[in-house]
PDB file of C-alpha atoms in Angstrom:
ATOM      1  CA  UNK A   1     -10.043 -22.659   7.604  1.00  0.00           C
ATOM      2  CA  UNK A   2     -12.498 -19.460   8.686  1.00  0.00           C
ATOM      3  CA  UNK A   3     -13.310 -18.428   4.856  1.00  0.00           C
ATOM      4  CA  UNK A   4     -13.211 -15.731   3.411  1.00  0.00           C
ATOM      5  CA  UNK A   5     -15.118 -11.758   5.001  1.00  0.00           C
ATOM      6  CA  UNK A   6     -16.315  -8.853   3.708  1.00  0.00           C
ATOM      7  CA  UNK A   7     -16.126  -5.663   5.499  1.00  0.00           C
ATOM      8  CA  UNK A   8     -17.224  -1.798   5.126  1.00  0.00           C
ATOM      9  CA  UNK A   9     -15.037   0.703   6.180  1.00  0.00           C
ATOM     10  CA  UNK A  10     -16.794   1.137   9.667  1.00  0.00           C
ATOM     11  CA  UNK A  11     -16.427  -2.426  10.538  1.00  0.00           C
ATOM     12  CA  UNK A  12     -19.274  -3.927   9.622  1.00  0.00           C
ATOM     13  CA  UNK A  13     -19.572  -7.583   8.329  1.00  0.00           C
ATOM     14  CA  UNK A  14     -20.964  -7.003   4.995  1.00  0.00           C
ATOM     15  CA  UNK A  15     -21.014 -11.371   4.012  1.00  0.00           C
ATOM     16  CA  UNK A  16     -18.752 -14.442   4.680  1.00  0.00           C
ATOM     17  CA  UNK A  17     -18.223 -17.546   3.008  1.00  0.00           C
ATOM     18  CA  UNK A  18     -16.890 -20.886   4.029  1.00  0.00           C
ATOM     19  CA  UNK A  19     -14.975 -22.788   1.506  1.00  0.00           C
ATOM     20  CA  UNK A  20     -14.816 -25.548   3.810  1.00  0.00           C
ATOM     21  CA  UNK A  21     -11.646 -27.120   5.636  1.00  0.00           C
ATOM     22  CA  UNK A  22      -7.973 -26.919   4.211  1.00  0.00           C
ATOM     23  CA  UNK A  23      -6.037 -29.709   4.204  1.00  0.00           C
ATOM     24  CA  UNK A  24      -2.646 -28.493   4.136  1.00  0.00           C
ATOM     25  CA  UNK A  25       0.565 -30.303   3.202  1.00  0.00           C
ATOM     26  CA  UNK A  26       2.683 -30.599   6.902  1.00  0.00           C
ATOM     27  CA  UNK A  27       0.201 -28.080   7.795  1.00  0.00           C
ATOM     28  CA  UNK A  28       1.875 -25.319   6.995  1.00  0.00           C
ATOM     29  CA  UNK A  29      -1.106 -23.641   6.954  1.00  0.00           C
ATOM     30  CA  UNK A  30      -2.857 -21.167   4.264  1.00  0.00           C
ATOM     31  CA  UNK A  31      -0.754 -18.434   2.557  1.00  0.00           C
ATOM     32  CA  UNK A  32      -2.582 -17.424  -0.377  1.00  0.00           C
ATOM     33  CA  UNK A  33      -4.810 -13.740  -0.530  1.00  0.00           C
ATOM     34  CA  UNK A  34      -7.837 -12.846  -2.966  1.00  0.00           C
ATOM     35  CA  UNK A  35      -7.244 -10.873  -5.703  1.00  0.00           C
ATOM     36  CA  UNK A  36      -9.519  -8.337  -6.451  1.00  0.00           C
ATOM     37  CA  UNK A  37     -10.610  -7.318 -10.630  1.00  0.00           C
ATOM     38  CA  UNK A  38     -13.333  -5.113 -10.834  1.00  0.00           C
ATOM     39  CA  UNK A  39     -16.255  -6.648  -9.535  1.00  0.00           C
ATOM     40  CA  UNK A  40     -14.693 -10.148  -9.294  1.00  0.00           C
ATOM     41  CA  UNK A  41     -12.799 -11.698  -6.419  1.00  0.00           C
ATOM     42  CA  UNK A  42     -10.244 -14.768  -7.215  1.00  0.00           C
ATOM     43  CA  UNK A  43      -9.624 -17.508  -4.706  1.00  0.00           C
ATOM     44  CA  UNK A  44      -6.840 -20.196  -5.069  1.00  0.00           C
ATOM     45  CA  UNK A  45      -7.368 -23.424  -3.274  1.00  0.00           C
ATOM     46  CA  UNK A  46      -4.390 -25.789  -3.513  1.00  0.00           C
ATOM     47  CA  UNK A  47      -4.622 -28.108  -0.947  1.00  0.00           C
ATOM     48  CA  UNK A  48      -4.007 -31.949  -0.423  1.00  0.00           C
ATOM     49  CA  UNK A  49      -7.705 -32.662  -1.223  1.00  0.00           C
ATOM     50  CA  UNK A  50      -9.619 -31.313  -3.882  1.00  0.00           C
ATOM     51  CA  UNK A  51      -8.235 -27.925  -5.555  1.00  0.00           C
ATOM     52  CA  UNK A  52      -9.953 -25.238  -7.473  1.00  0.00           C
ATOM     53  CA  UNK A  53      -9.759 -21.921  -8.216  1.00  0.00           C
ATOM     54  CA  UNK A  54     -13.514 -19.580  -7.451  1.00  0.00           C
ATOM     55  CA  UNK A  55     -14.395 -16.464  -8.028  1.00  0.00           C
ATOM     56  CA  UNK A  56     -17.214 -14.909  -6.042  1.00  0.00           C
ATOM     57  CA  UNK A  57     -18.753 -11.404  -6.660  1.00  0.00           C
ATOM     58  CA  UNK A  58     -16.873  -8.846  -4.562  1.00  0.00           C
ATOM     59  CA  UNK A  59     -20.222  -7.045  -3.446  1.00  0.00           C
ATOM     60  CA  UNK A  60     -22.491 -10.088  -2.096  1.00  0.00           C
ATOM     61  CA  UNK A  61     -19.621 -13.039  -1.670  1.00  0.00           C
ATOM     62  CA  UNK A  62     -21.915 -14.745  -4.291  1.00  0.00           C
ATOM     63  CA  UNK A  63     -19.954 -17.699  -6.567  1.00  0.00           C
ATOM     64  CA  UNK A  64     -19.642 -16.825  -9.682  1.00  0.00           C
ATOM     65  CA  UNK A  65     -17.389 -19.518 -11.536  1.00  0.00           C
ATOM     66  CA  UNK A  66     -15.496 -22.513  -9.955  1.00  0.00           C
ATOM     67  CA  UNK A  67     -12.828 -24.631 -11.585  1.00  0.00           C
ATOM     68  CA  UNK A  68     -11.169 -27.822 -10.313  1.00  0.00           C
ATOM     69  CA  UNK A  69      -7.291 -27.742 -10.186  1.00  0.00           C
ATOM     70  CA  UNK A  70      -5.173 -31.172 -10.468  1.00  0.00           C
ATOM     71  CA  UNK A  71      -2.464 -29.822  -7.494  1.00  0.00           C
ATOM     72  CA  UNK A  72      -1.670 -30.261  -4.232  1.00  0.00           C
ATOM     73  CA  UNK A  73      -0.632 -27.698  -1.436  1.00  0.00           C
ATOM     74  CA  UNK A  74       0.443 -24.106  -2.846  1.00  0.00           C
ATOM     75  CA  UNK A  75       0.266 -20.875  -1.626  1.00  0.00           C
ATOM     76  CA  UNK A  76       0.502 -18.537  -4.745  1.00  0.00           C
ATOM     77  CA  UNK A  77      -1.681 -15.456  -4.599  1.00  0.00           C
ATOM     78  CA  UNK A  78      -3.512 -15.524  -8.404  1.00  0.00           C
ATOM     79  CA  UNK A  79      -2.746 -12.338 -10.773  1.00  0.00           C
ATOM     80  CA  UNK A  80      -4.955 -10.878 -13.227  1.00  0.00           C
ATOM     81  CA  UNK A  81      -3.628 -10.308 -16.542  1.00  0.00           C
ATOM     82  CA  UNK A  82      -4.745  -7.447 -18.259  1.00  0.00           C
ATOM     83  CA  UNK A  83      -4.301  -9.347 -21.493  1.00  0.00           C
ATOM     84  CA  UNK A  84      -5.766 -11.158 -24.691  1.00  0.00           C
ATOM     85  CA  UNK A  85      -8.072 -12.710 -23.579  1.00  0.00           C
ATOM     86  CA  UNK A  86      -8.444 -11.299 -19.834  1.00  0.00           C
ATOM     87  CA  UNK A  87      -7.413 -13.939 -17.633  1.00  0.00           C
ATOM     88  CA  UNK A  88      -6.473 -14.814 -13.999  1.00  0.00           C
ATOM     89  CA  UNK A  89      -3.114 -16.613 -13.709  1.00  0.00           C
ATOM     90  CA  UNK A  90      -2.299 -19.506 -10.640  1.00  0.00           C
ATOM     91  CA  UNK A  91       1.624 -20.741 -10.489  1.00  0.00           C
ATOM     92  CA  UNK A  92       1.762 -23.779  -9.201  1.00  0.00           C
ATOM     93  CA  UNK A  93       3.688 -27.299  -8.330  1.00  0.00           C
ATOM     94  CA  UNK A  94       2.382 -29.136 -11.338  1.00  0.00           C
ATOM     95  CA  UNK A  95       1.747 -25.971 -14.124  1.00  0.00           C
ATOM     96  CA  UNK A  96       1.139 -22.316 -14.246  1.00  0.00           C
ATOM     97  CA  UNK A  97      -2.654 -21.926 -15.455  1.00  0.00           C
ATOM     98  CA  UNK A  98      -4.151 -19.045 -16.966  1.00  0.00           C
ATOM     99  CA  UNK A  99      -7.862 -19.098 -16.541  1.00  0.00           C
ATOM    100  CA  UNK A 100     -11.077 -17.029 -18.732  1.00  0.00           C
ATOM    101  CA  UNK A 101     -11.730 -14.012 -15.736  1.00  0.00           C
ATOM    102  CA  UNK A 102     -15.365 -14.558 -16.821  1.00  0.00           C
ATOM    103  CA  UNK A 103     -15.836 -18.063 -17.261  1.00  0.00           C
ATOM    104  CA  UNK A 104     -12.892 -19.622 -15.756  1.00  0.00           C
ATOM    105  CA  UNK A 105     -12.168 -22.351 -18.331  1.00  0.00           C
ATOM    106  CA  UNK A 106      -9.067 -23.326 -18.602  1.00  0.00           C
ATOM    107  CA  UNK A 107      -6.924 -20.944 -21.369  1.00  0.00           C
ATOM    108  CA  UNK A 108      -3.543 -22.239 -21.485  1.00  0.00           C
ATOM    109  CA  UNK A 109      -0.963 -23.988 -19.067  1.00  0.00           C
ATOM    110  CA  UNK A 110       3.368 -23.978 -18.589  1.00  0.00           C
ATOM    111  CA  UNK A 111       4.910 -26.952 -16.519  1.00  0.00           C
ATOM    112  CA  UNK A 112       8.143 -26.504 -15.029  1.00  0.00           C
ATOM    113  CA  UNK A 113       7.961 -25.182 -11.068  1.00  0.00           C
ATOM    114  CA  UNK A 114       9.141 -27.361  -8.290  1.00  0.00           C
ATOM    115  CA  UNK A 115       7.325 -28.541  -5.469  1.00  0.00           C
ATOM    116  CA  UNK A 116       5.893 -26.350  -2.524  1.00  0.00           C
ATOM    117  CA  UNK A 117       5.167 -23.166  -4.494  1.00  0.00           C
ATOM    118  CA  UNK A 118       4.753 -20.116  -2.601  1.00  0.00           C
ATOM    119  CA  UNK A 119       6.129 -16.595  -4.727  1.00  0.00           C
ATOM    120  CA  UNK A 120       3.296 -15.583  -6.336  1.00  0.00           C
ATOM    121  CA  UNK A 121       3.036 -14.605  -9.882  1.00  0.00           C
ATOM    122  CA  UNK A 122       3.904 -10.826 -11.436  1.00  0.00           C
ATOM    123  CA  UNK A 123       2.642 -10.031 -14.903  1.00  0.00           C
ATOM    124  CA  UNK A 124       3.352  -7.143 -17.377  1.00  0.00           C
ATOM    125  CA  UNK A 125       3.551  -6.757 -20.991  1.00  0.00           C
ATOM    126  CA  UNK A 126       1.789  -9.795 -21.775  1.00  0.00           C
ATOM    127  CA  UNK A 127       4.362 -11.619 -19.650  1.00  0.00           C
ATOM    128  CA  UNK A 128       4.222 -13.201 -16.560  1.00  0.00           C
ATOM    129  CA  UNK A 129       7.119 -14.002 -14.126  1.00  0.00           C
ATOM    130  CA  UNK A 130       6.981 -16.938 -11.859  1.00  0.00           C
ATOM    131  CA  UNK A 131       9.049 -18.647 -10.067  1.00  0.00           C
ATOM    132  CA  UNK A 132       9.416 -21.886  -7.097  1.00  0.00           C
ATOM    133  CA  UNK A 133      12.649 -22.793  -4.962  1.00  0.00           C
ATOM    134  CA  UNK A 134      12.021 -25.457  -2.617  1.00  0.00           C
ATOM    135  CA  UNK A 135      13.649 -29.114  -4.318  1.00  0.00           C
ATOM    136  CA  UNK A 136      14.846 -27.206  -7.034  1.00  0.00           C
ATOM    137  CA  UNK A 137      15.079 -24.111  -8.262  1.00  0.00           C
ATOM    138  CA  UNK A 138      13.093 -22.330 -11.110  1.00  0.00           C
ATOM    139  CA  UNK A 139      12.617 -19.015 -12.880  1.00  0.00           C
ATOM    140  CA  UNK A 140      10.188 -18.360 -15.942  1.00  0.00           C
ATOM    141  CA  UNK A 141       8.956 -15.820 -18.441  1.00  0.00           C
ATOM    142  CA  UNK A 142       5.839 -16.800 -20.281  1.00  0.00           C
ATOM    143  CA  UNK A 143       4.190 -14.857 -22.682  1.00  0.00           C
ATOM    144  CA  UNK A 144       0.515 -15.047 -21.463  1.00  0.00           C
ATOM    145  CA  UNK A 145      -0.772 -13.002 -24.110  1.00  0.00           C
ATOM    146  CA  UNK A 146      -2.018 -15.596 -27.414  1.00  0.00           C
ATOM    147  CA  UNK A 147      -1.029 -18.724 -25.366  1.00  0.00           C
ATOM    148  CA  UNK A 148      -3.809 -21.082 -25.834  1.00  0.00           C
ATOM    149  CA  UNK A 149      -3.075 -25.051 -24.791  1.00  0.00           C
ATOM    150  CA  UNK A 150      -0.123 -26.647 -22.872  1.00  0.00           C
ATOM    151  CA  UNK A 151       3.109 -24.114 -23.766  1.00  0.00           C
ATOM    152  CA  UNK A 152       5.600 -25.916 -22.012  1.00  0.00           C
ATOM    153  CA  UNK A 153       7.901 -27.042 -24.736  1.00  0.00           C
ATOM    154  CA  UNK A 154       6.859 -23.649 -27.056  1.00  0.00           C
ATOM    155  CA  UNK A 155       7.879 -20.585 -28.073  1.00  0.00           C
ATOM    156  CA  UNK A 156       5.771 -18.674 -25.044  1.00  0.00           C
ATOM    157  CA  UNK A 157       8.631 -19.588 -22.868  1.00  0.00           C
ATOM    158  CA  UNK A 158      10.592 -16.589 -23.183  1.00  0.00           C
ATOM    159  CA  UNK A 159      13.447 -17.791 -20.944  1.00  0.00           C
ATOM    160  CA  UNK A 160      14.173 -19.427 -18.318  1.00  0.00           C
ATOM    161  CA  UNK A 161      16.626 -20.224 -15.816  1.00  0.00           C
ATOM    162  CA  UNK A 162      17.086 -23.225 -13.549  1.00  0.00           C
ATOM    163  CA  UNK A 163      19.149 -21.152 -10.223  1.00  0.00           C
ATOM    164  CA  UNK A 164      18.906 -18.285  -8.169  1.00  0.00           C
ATOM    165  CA  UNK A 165      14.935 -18.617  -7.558  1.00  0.00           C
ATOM    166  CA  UNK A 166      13.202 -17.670  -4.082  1.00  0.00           C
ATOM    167  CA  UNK A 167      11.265 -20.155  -2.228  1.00  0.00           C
ATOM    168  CA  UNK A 168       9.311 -17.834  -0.198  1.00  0.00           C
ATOM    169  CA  UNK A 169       9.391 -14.052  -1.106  1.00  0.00           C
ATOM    170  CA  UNK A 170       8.203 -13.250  -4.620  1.00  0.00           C
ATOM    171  CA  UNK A 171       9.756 -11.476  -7.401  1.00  0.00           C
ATOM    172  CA  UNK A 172       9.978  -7.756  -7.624  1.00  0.00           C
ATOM    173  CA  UNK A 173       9.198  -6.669 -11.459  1.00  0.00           C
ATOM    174  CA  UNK A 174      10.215  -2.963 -11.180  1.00  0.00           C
ATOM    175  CA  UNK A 175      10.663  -1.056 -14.683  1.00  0.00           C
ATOM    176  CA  UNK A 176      12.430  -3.661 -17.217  1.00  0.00           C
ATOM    177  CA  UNK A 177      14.031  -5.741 -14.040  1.00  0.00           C
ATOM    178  CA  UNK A 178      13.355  -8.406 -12.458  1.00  0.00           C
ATOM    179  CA  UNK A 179      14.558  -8.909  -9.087  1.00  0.00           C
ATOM    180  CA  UNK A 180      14.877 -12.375  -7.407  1.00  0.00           C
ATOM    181  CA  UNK A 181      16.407 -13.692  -4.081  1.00  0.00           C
ATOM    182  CA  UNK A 182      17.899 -17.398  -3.847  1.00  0.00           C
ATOM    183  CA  UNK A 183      16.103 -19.043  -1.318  1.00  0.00           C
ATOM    184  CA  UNK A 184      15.423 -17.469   1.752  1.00  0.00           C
ATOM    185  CA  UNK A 185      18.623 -16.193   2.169  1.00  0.00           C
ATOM    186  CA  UNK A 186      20.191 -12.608   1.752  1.00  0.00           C
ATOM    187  CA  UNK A 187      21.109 -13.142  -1.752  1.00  0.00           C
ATOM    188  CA  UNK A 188      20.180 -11.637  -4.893  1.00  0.00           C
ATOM    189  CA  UNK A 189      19.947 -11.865  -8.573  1.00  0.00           C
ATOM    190  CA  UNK A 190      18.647  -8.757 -11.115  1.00  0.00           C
ATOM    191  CA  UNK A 191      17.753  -9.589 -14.732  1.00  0.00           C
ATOM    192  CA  UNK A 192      16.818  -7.777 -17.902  1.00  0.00           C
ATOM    193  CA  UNK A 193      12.647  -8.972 -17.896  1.00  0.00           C
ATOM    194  CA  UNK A 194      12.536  -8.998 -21.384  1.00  0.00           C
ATOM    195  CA  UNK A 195      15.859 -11.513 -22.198  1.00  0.00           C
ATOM    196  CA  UNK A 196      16.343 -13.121 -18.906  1.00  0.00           C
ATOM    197  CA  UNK A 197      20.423 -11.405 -18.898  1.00  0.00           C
ATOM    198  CA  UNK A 198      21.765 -11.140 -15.696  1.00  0.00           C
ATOM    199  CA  UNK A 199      22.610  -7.813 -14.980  1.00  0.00           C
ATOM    200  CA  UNK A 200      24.200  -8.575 -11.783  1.00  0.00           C
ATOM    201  CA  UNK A 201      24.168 -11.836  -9.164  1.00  0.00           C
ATOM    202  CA  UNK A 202      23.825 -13.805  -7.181  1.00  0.00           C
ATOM    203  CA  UNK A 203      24.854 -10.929  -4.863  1.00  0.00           C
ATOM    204  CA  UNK A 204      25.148 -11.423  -0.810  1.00  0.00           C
ATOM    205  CA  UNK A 205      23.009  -9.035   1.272  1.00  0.00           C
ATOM    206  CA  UNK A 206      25.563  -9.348   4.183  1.00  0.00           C
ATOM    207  CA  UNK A 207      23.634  -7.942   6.804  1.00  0.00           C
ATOM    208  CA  UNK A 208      20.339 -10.256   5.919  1.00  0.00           C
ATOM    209  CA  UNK A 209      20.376 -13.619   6.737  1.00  0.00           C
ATOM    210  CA  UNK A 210      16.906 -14.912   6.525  1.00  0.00           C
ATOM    211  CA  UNK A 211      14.125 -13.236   3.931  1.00  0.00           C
ATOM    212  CA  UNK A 212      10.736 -14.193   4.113  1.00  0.00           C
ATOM    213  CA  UNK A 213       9.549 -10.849   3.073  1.00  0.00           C
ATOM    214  CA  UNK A 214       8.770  -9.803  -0.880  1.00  0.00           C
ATOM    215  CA  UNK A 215      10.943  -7.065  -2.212  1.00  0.00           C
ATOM    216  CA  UNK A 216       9.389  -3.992  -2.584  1.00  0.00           C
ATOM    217  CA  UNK A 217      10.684  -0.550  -4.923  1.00  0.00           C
ATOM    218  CA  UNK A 218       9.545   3.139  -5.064  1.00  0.00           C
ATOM    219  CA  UNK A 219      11.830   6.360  -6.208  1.00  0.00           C
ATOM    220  CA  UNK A 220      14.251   4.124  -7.727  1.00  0.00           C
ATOM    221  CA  UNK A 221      15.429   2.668  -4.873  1.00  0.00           C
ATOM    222  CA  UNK A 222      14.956  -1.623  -3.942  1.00  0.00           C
ATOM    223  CA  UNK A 223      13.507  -2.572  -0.452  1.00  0.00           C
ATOM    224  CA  UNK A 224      15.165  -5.738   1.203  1.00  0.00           C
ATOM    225  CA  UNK A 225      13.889  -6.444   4.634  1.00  0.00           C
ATOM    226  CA  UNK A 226      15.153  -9.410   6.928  1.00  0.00           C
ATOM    227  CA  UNK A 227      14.233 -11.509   9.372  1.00  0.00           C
ATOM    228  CA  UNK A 228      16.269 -10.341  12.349  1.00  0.00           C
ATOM    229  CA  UNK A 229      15.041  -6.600  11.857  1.00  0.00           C
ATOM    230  CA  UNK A 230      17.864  -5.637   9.016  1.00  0.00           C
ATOM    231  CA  UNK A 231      16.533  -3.245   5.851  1.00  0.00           C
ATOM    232  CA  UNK A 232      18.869  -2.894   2.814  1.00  0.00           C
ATOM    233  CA  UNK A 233      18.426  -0.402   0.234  1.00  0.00           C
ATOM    234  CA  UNK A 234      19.346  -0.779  -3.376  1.00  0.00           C
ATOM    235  CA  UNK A 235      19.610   1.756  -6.248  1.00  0.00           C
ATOM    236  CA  UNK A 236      17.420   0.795  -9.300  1.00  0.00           C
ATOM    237  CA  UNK A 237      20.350   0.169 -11.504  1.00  0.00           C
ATOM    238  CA  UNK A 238      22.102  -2.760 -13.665  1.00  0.00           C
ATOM    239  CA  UNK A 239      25.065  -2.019 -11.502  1.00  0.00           C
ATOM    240  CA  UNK A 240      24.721  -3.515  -7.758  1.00  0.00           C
ATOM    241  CA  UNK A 241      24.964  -1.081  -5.080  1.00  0.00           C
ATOM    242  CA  UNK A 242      23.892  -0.507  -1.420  1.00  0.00           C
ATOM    243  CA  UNK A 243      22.218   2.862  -1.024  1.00  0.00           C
ATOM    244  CA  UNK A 244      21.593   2.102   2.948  1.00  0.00           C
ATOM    245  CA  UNK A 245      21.168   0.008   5.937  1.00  0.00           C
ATOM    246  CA  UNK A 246      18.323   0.371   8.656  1.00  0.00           C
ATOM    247  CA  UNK A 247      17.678  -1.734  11.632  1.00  0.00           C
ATOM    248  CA  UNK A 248      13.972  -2.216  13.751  1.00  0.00           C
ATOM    249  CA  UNK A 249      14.742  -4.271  17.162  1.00  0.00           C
ATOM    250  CA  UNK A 250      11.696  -6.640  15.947  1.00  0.00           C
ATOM    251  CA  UNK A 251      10.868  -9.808  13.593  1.00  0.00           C
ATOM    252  CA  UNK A 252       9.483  -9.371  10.425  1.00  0.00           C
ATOM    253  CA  UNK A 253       7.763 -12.260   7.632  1.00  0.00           C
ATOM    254  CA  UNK A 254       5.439  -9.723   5.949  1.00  0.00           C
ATOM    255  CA  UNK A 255       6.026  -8.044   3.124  1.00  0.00           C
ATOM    256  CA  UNK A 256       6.352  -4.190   3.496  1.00  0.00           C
ATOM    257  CA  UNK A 257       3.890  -2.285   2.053  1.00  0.00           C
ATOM    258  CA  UNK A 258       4.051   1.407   0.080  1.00  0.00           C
ATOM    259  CA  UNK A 259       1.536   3.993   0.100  1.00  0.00           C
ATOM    260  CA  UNK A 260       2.540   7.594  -1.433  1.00  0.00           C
ATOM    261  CA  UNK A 261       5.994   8.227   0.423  1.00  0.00           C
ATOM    262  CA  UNK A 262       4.988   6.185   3.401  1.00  0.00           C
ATOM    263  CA  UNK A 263       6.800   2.742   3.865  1.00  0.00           C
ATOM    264  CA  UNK A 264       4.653   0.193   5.978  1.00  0.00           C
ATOM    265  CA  UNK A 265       6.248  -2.557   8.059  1.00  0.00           C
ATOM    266  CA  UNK A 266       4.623  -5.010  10.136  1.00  0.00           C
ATOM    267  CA  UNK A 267       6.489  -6.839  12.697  1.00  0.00           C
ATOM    268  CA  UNK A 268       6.217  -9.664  15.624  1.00  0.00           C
ATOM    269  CA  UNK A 269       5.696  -6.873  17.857  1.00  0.00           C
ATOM    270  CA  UNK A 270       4.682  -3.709  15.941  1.00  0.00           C
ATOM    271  CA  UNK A 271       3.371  -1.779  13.152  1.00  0.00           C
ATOM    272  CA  UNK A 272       5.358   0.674  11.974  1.00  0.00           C
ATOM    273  CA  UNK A 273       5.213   3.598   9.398  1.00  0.00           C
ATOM    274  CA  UNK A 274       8.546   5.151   7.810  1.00  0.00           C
ATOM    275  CA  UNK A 275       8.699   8.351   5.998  1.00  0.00           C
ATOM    276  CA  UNK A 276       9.845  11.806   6.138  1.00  0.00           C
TER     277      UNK A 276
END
């Protein structure tokens, strides 16, 4: 574990911090990023020793907050929820947490994830999507906004649905959809966010057979990229259909990343940059 760095934008080290050494389950290593909220960065630490969640000021690395987590190894990224009250929400193998962004006490919790959770959580509209596929599969709507106290058997689950969850990429919320992939593999689900219907799925993206990589959307269109190199395009619709299929001779794990009309991939071997 090498902490966590702060940079300018000529490269110089601005302040570090150590949170110490990671213990993590099969060591598997460390998967989770910061998340950033004004002034405030967010930390998850799920590991097979003591867990917490921190938050550290962005501009001197300084701790602002820490709270200890019951859980073992995860590698959610945290999302900050825009809601009422402000909070910072962790999915996770035990429960889903929402925390106070500027106290960090504990705000309300959801049990219901399997083991090993990696997609992190999306939020919008007072909801937040999360989801775990590894010994089980599991997909959930909570309504973030008013919970207070453990929700799991309440009304602030909107729906739910025990199939068809990722293990490793996350959900794509785009507009009033929610996409999900099954597994790792090359097949996918779309649902109304709101009611949990299934507009279409589970689909088979024949030309993907592994999918580490989050789905990403811009222009209407759905961004599947593979493991072997394979891209497959979707139209933004309830209806499934296969705009287009591209093909890198590389590897890719990370999740692409859009910037204006600029598509970002990073591979094994390359970076690359797509657009007209």
């Amino acid at each position: 574990s090498f902490g966590l760095y702060c940079y300018d934008f000529t490269g110089q080290l601005q302040w570090e911090t150590d949170f110490g050494d990671m213990d993590v389950f099969l060591d598997f290593g460390e998967g989770s990023s910061p998340a950033l909220h004004d002034n405030t960065l967010f930390i998850n630490w799920d590991h097979q020793g003591q867990s917490f969640i921190i938050a550290l000021d962005k501009q001197t690395g300084k701790e602002k907050w820490r709270t200890e987590r019951d859980e073992i190894s995860t590698w959610t990224t945290p999302v900050v929820a825009l809601s009422e009250p402000p909070q910072v929400i962790v999915s996770a193998n035990n429960k889903t947490c929402g925390y106070d962004v500027e106290t960090g006490g504990l705000i309300w919790s959801a049990a219901g994830l399997t083991k090993n959770t990696i997609p992190s959580p999306v939020f919008a509209d007072g909801i937040v999507y999360v989801a775990s596929g590894y010994d089980g599969e599991m997909l959930q709507a909570i309504r973030a906004k008013g919970a207070s106290g453990d929700v799991t058997d309440s009304d602030s689950i909107v729906w739910q649905h025990q199939k068809d969850a990722p293990y490793v990429p996350s959900l794509l919320l785009y507009g009033d959809m929610l996409y999900a992939l099954k597994s790792n593999k090359g097949i996918v689900s779309c649902f109304d966010a709101k009611t949990g219907k299934v507009h279409y799925g589970p689909e088979r993206l024949k030309s993907l057979k592994g999918i580490y990589a989050s789905p990403v959307a811009a222009n209407g269109k759905v961004y599947f990229v593979g493991r072997q190199g394979n891209c497959l395009v979707l139209k933004h619709s309830h209806d499934f259909e296969i705009l287009a299929e591209n093909r890198l001779e590389d590897r890719f794990d990370a999740s692409p990343a859009i910037v204006g009309d600029q598509l970002y991939l990073r591979g094994h071997k390359y970076l690359y940059c797509i657009s007209e």
